[in-house]
Amino acid sequence: MEKTRLKNWQKMTPVGRLFHTLGIFILKTRMGQLIALFLRTVASLFDKSHNFKSDSRNIIMQTFFTGVEIFPPLFAVATLFGTVVIIYLFSLMGKMGFSNNIGFLIVVIIIRELSPIFTAFLIAGRTGSSLTTYIGSMVIDSEVDALATMGINPIRYLVMPSVIGGTIAMIIMNIIFSTSAIGAGYLLTKGIIFITGNAPNVQITWSYLSTEIIKALTKPDFVFAIVKPLIFGIIITINACYQALNIKRDIRQVPKATSRSVIMSFLYIVFTDALFLMYFVKDYMQNLSAII
């Protein structure tokens, strides 16, 4: 093997050696290995040993696990978050005389920025940690090696359904988070206003709120409502599977890998969101100048 590598190396031109060395260097980094795992997952979709029925069942189960079971806490967080945002915006912007910008600010705060982030954090904390624990335990018990011995591709059997199911659930739950934050947040806001006796002084109607939000929505908002959770879902599931597949054969490493999976997912999500933010910076500056 070593002789073959040496012979191939001698056949390469200097430029070829440069790219070969660069490729090996990238693959040795964590980011390079994450990208490699994602590419292997995509490649596994075209594996000849595919079983449509089994794959569909695994993807549906992962979607159900990621999306449906997380709905109660996600709905509660979205409702409380939306209520706080609506109350603050109506009270502050109303006093400052900028009521016409409420729809734009709700779109920016809830739909564009914090809804995908909060949804991703909730899914990374629950589904990402569960995936790392589940696959990590299989690695320690040599069940992943057993799959390979039986001729079953572990990437296709374990990682691929997790990535597709988790990503589909991430997109759906992001839409539900935004809808719950605005709809349920509005109802809770009306309830709080009624209970505290401020109803005559605060004029919040669903017609006004929904009209302002629809006016503020742009085409990129609809595109990023899909693209952002799509990227976040891939990041969370690939990172969780990567941490699990590279776990050391020691049961005490499982909780360490699980916490590392959640923390790294948070970091990757925040970094990626900062990259997405660059698209809207010019728009934000123009609107901020108009308000000031």
Short mmCIF file of C-alpha atoms in Angstrom, two decimals:
data_model
loop_
_atom_site.label_atom_id
_atom_site.label_comp_id
_atom_site.label_asym_id
_atom_site.label_seq_id
_atom_site.Cartn_x
_atom_site.Cartn_y
_atom_site.Cartn_z
CA MET A 1 0.00 0.00 0.00
CA GLU A 2 2.80 2.38 0.97
CA LYS A 3 4.69 1.56 -2.25
CA THR A 4 1.58 2.27 -4.31
CA ARG A 5 1.10 5.64 -2.60
CA LEU A 6 4.77 6.52 -3.21
CA LYS A 7 4.46 5.54 -6.88
CA ASN A 8 1.29 7.63 -7.31
CA TRP A 9 2.97 10.58 -5.54
CA GLN A 10 5.97 10.40 -7.91
CA LYS A 11 3.62 10.45 -10.93
CA MET A 12 2.02 13.73 -9.79
CA THR A 13 3.08 17.14 -11.08
CA PRO A 14 4.00 19.84 -8.49
CA VAL A 15 0.51 21.37 -8.87
CA GLY A 16 -1.06 17.95 -8.37
CA ARG A 17 1.02 17.39 -5.22
CA LEU A 18 -0.06 20.80 -3.92
CA PHE A 19 -3.76 20.01 -4.31
CA HIS A 20 -3.27 16.49 -2.96
CA THR A 21 -1.58 17.87 0.17
CA LEU A 22 -4.26 20.55 0.53
CA GLY A 23 -7.01 17.94 0.25
CA ILE A 24 -5.41 15.74 2.92
CA PHE A 25 -4.98 18.78 5.18
CA ILE A 26 -8.66 19.78 4.79
CA LEU A 27 -9.84 16.23 5.46
CA LYS A 28 -7.86 16.17 8.71
CA THR A 29 -9.72 19.21 10.05
CA ARG A 30 -13.08 18.85 11.80
CA MET A 31 -14.84 21.02 9.20
CA GLY A 32 -13.35 18.95 6.38
CA GLN A 33 -14.55 15.73 8.01
CA LEU A 34 -18.04 17.18 8.51
CA ILE A 35 -18.20 18.12 4.82
CA ALA A 36 -16.89 14.68 3.87
CA LEU A 37 -19.59 13.01 6.01
CA PHE A 38 -22.27 15.15 4.34
CA LEU A 39 -20.97 14.22 0.87
CA ARG A 40 -20.89 10.53 1.83
CA THR A 41 -24.49 10.89 3.04
CA VAL A 42 -25.55 12.39 -0.30
CA ALA A 43 -23.61 9.67 -2.14
CA SER A 44 -25.38 6.99 -0.08
CA LEU A 45 -28.69 8.09 -1.65
CA PHE A 46 -27.43 6.52 -4.88
CA ASP A 47 -26.29 3.30 -3.26
CA LYS A 48 -27.40 0.26 -5.29
CA SER A 49 -28.54 -1.53 -2.14
CA HIS A 50 -31.35 0.97 -1.53
CA ASN A 51 -34.65 -0.17 -0.09
CA PHE A 52 -37.33 2.43 -0.74
CA LYS A 53 -39.78 1.04 1.83
CA SER A 54 -37.20 0.81 4.61
CA ASP A 55 -35.69 4.23 3.82
CA SER A 56 -39.10 5.91 3.74
CA ARG A 57 -40.05 4.36 7.08
CA ASN A 58 -36.78 5.53 8.70
CA ILE A 59 -37.15 9.07 7.30
CA ILE A 60 -40.79 9.33 8.48
CA MET A 61 -39.85 8.08 11.95
CA GLN A 62 -37.03 10.63 12.18
CA THR A 63 -39.34 13.43 11.01
CA PHE A 64 -41.94 12.40 13.59
CA PHE A 65 -39.33 12.17 16.36
CA THR A 66 -37.79 15.54 15.49
CA GLY A 67 -40.94 17.49 14.72
CA VAL A 68 -44.07 16.14 16.36
CA GLU A 69 -42.63 15.26 19.75
CA ILE A 70 -40.96 18.67 20.14
CA PHE A 71 -44.14 20.57 19.32
CA PRO A 72 -45.42 21.28 22.92
CA PRO A 73 -42.23 23.00 24.19
CA LEU A 74 -41.71 24.73 20.84
CA PHE A 75 -45.28 26.08 20.85
CA ALA A 76 -44.91 27.34 24.44
CA VAL A 77 -41.59 29.08 23.72
CA ALA A 78 -42.93 30.59 20.47
CA THR A 79 -46.09 31.93 22.15
CA LEU A 80 -44.22 33.55 25.05
CA PHE A 81 -41.56 34.94 22.75
CA GLY A 82 -44.13 36.36 20.34
CA THR A 83 -46.10 37.92 23.21
CA VAL A 84 -43.04 39.71 24.56
CA VAL A 85 -42.08 41.01 21.11
CA ILE A 86 -45.61 42.26 20.30
CA ILE A 87 -46.08 43.98 23.69
CA TYR A 88 -42.69 45.71 23.53
CA LEU A 89 -43.08 46.82 19.92
CA PHE A 90 -46.60 48.20 20.36
CA SER A 91 -45.76 49.99 23.63
CA LEU A 92 -42.37 51.42 22.57
CA MET A 93 -42.93 52.14 18.87
CA GLY A 94 -46.39 53.56 19.60
CA LYS A 95 -44.98 56.05 22.14
CA MET A 96 -42.18 57.05 19.75
CA GLY A 97 -44.61 57.58 16.88
CA PHE A 98 -43.25 54.81 14.64
CA SER A 99 -46.30 52.55 14.57
CA ASN A 100 -45.95 52.16 10.80
CA ASN A 101 -42.72 50.17 11.31
CA ILE A 102 -44.23 47.54 13.61
CA GLY A 103 -44.90 45.10 10.75
CA PHE A 104 -41.33 45.41 9.44
CA LEU A 105 -39.84 44.89 12.91
CA ILE A 106 -41.99 41.80 13.58
CA VAL A 107 -40.90 40.31 10.25
CA VAL A 108 -37.23 41.02 11.04
CA ILE A 109 -37.26 39.89 14.69
CA ILE A 110 -39.57 36.89 14.51
CA ILE A 111 -39.65 35.56 10.93
CA ARG A 112 -36.17 36.39 9.64
CA GLU A 113 -33.88 36.13 12.63
CA LEU A 114 -35.01 34.59 15.91
CA SER A 115 -37.56 32.03 14.76
CA PRO A 116 -34.99 29.93 12.81
CA ILE A 117 -32.43 30.39 15.62
CA PHE A 118 -34.78 29.35 18.46
CA THR A 119 -36.15 26.41 16.44
CA ALA A 120 -32.61 25.26 15.62
CA PHE A 121 -31.52 25.54 19.28
CA LEU A 122 -34.52 23.52 20.46
CA ILE A 123 -33.94 20.80 17.84
CA ALA A 124 -30.17 20.75 18.48
CA GLY A 125 -30.79 20.40 22.23
CA ARG A 126 -33.28 17.59 21.86
CA THR A 127 -32.88 15.75 18.55
CA GLY A 128 -29.16 16.44 18.12
CA SER A 129 -28.32 15.19 21.60
CA SER A 130 -30.58 12.13 21.19
CA LEU A 131 -28.98 11.26 17.85
CA THR A 132 -25.47 11.46 19.32
CA THR A 133 -26.46 9.29 22.29
CA TYR A 134 -28.25 6.73 20.11
CA ILE A 135 -25.58 6.30 17.42
CA GLY A 136 -22.72 6.72 19.95
CA SER A 137 -24.09 3.83 22.01
CA MET A 138 -24.30 1.72 18.84
CA VAL A 139 -20.64 2.51 18.08
CA ILE A 140 -19.54 1.47 21.57
CA ASP A 141 -21.55 -1.77 21.38
CA SER A 142 -19.98 -2.47 17.94
CA GLU A 143 -23.44 -2.47 16.34
CA VAL A 144 -22.24 -0.07 13.62
CA ASP A 145 -19.40 -2.48 12.78
CA ALA A 146 -21.93 -5.30 12.72
CA LEU A 147 -24.03 -3.39 10.16
CA ALA A 148 -20.98 -3.00 7.91
CA THR A 149 -20.15 -6.71 8.35
CA MET A 150 -23.67 -7.63 7.20
CA GLY A 151 -23.19 -5.51 4.08
CA ILE A 152 -25.39 -2.63 5.28
CA ASN A 153 -23.98 0.85 4.71
CA PRO A 154 -24.11 2.55 8.17
CA ILE A 155 -24.12 6.00 6.56
CA ARG A 156 -27.21 5.14 4.53
CA TYR A 157 -28.93 3.23 7.34
CA LEU A 158 -28.24 5.70 10.20
CA VAL A 159 -27.07 9.09 8.93
CA MET A 160 -29.10 9.57 5.74
CA PRO A 161 -32.60 9.17 7.36
CA SER A 162 -31.50 11.38 10.25
CA VAL A 163 -30.36 14.17 7.93
CA ILE A 164 -33.40 14.09 5.62
CA GLY A 165 -35.98 13.58 8.38
CA GLY A 166 -34.36 16.13 10.68
CA THR A 167 -34.14 18.73 7.90
CA ILE A 168 -37.77 18.27 6.83
CA ALA A 169 -38.88 18.61 10.46
CA MET A 170 -36.68 21.69 10.92
CA ILE A 171 -38.36 23.47 7.97
CA ILE A 172 -41.87 22.58 9.20
CA MET A 173 -41.17 23.55 12.82
CA ASN A 174 -39.65 26.88 11.78
CA ILE A 175 -42.89 27.79 9.98
CA ILE A 176 -44.92 26.63 12.99
CA PHE A 177 -42.71 28.67 15.34
CA SER A 178 -43.25 31.89 13.35
CA THR A 179 -46.99 31.25 13.01
CA SER A 180 -47.38 30.44 16.72
CA ALA A 181 -45.28 33.43 17.80
CA ILE A 182 -47.49 35.83 15.82
CA GLY A 183 -50.92 34.14 16.14
CA ALA A 184 -50.82 32.73 19.67
CA GLY A 185 -48.62 35.62 20.80
CA TYR A 186 -51.30 38.06 19.63
CA LEU A 187 -54.06 36.18 21.51
CA LEU A 188 -51.99 36.04 24.71
CA THR A 189 -51.19 39.75 24.35
CA LYS A 190 -54.91 40.54 24.11
CA GLY A 191 -55.52 38.39 27.20
CA ILE A 192 -52.81 40.18 29.18
CA ILE A 193 -54.16 43.59 28.13
CA PHE A 194 -57.68 42.56 29.16
CA ILE A 195 -56.57 41.18 32.55
CA THR A 196 -54.40 44.20 33.40
CA GLY A 197 -57.20 46.60 32.40
CA ASN A 198 -55.25 48.43 29.70
CA ALA A 199 -57.67 47.54 26.91
CA PRO A 200 -58.98 51.10 26.32
CA ASN A 201 -55.44 52.53 26.00
CA VAL A 202 -53.80 49.93 23.75
CA GLN A 203 -55.28 49.48 20.29
CA ILE A 204 -54.06 46.13 18.90
CA THR A 205 -56.26 44.46 16.32
CA TRP A 206 -55.56 41.35 14.29
CA SER A 207 -56.54 43.13 11.10
CA TYR A 208 -53.95 45.88 11.66
CA LEU A 209 -51.21 43.47 12.78
CA SER A 210 -51.67 40.99 9.93
CA THR A 211 -51.93 43.75 7.31
CA GLU A 212 -48.67 45.38 8.48
CA ILE A 213 -46.84 42.02 8.51
CA ILE A 214 -48.04 41.08 5.01
CA LYS A 215 -47.00 44.52 3.71
CA ALA A 216 -43.51 44.08 5.20
CA LEU A 217 -42.90 40.58 3.79
CA THR A 218 -40.61 40.38 0.77
CA LYS A 219 -39.65 37.57 -1.63
CA PRO A 220 -36.32 36.90 0.16
CA ASP A 221 -38.30 36.31 3.38
CA PHE A 222 -40.13 33.38 1.78
CA VAL A 223 -36.88 32.03 0.29
CA PHE A 224 -34.93 32.27 3.55
CA ALA A 225 -37.85 30.76 5.49
CA ILE A 226 -36.96 27.54 3.62
CA VAL A 227 -33.20 27.93 3.04
CA LYS A 228 -32.23 28.85 6.61
CA PRO A 229 -33.90 25.89 8.36
CA LEU A 230 -32.72 23.63 5.53
CA ILE A 231 -29.07 24.56 6.22
CA PHE A 232 -29.56 24.52 10.00
CA GLY A 233 -31.19 21.08 9.86
CA ILE A 234 -28.28 19.64 7.86
CA ILE A 235 -25.76 21.23 10.25
CA ILE A 236 -27.45 19.86 13.38
CA THR A 237 -27.92 16.30 12.15
CA ILE A 238 -24.55 15.95 10.39
CA ASN A 239 -22.73 17.35 13.42
CA ALA A 240 -24.66 15.03 15.80
CA CYS A 241 -23.88 11.96 13.65
CA TYR A 242 -20.23 13.01 13.27
CA GLN A 243 -19.76 13.35 17.03
CA ALA A 244 -21.36 9.93 17.54
CA LEU A 245 -19.42 8.09 14.82
CA ASN A 246 -16.10 9.45 16.13
CA ILE A 247 -16.75 8.56 19.76
CA LYS A 248 -14.09 6.66 21.71
CA ARG A 249 -14.93 3.11 22.77
CA ASP A 250 -15.75 4.11 26.33
CA ILE A 251 -19.28 4.47 27.72
CA ARG A 252 -18.14 7.53 29.70
CA GLN A 253 -17.51 9.34 26.42
CA VAL A 254 -21.21 9.31 25.46
CA PRO A 255 -22.32 12.25 27.67
CA LYS A 256 -19.18 14.18 26.64
CA ALA A 257 -19.93 13.63 22.95
CA THR A 258 -23.58 14.59 23.52
CA SER A 259 -22.76 17.91 25.19
CA ARG A 260 -20.07 18.58 22.56
CA SER A 261 -22.63 17.92 19.82
CA VAL A 262 -25.08 20.48 21.25
CA ILE A 263 -22.45 23.17 21.88
CA MET A 264 -20.85 22.80 18.45
CA SER A 265 -24.28 22.90 16.77
CA PHE A 266 -25.04 26.16 18.58
CA LEU A 267 -21.73 27.65 17.39
CA TYR A 268 -22.19 26.51 13.78
CA ILE A 269 -25.77 27.86 13.72
CA VAL A 270 -24.82 31.28 15.07
CA PHE A 271 -21.89 31.52 12.63
CA THR A 272 -24.07 30.50 9.67
CA ASP A 273 -26.81 32.92 10.71
CA ALA A 274 -24.24 35.74 10.77
CA LEU A 275 -23.39 34.88 7.15
CA PHE A 276 -27.09 35.01 6.20
CA LEU A 277 -27.39 38.36 8.01
CA MET A 278 -24.96 39.95 5.56
CA TYR A 279 -27.63 39.71 2.85
CA PHE A 280 -29.97 42.01 4.83
CA VAL A 281 -27.41 44.46 6.27
CA LYS A 282 -27.98 47.11 3.58
CA ASP A 283 -31.77 46.83 3.99
CA TYR A 284 -31.48 47.15 7.79
CA MET A 285 -29.27 50.22 7.55
CA GLN A 286 -31.69 51.97 5.17
CA ASN A 287 -34.68 51.27 7.42
CA LEU A 288 -32.75 52.31 10.54
CA SER A 289 -31.84 55.60 8.87
CA ALA A 290 -35.50 56.16 7.98
CA ILE A 291 -36.60 55.54 11.61
CA ILE A 292 -33.90 57.78 13.10
#
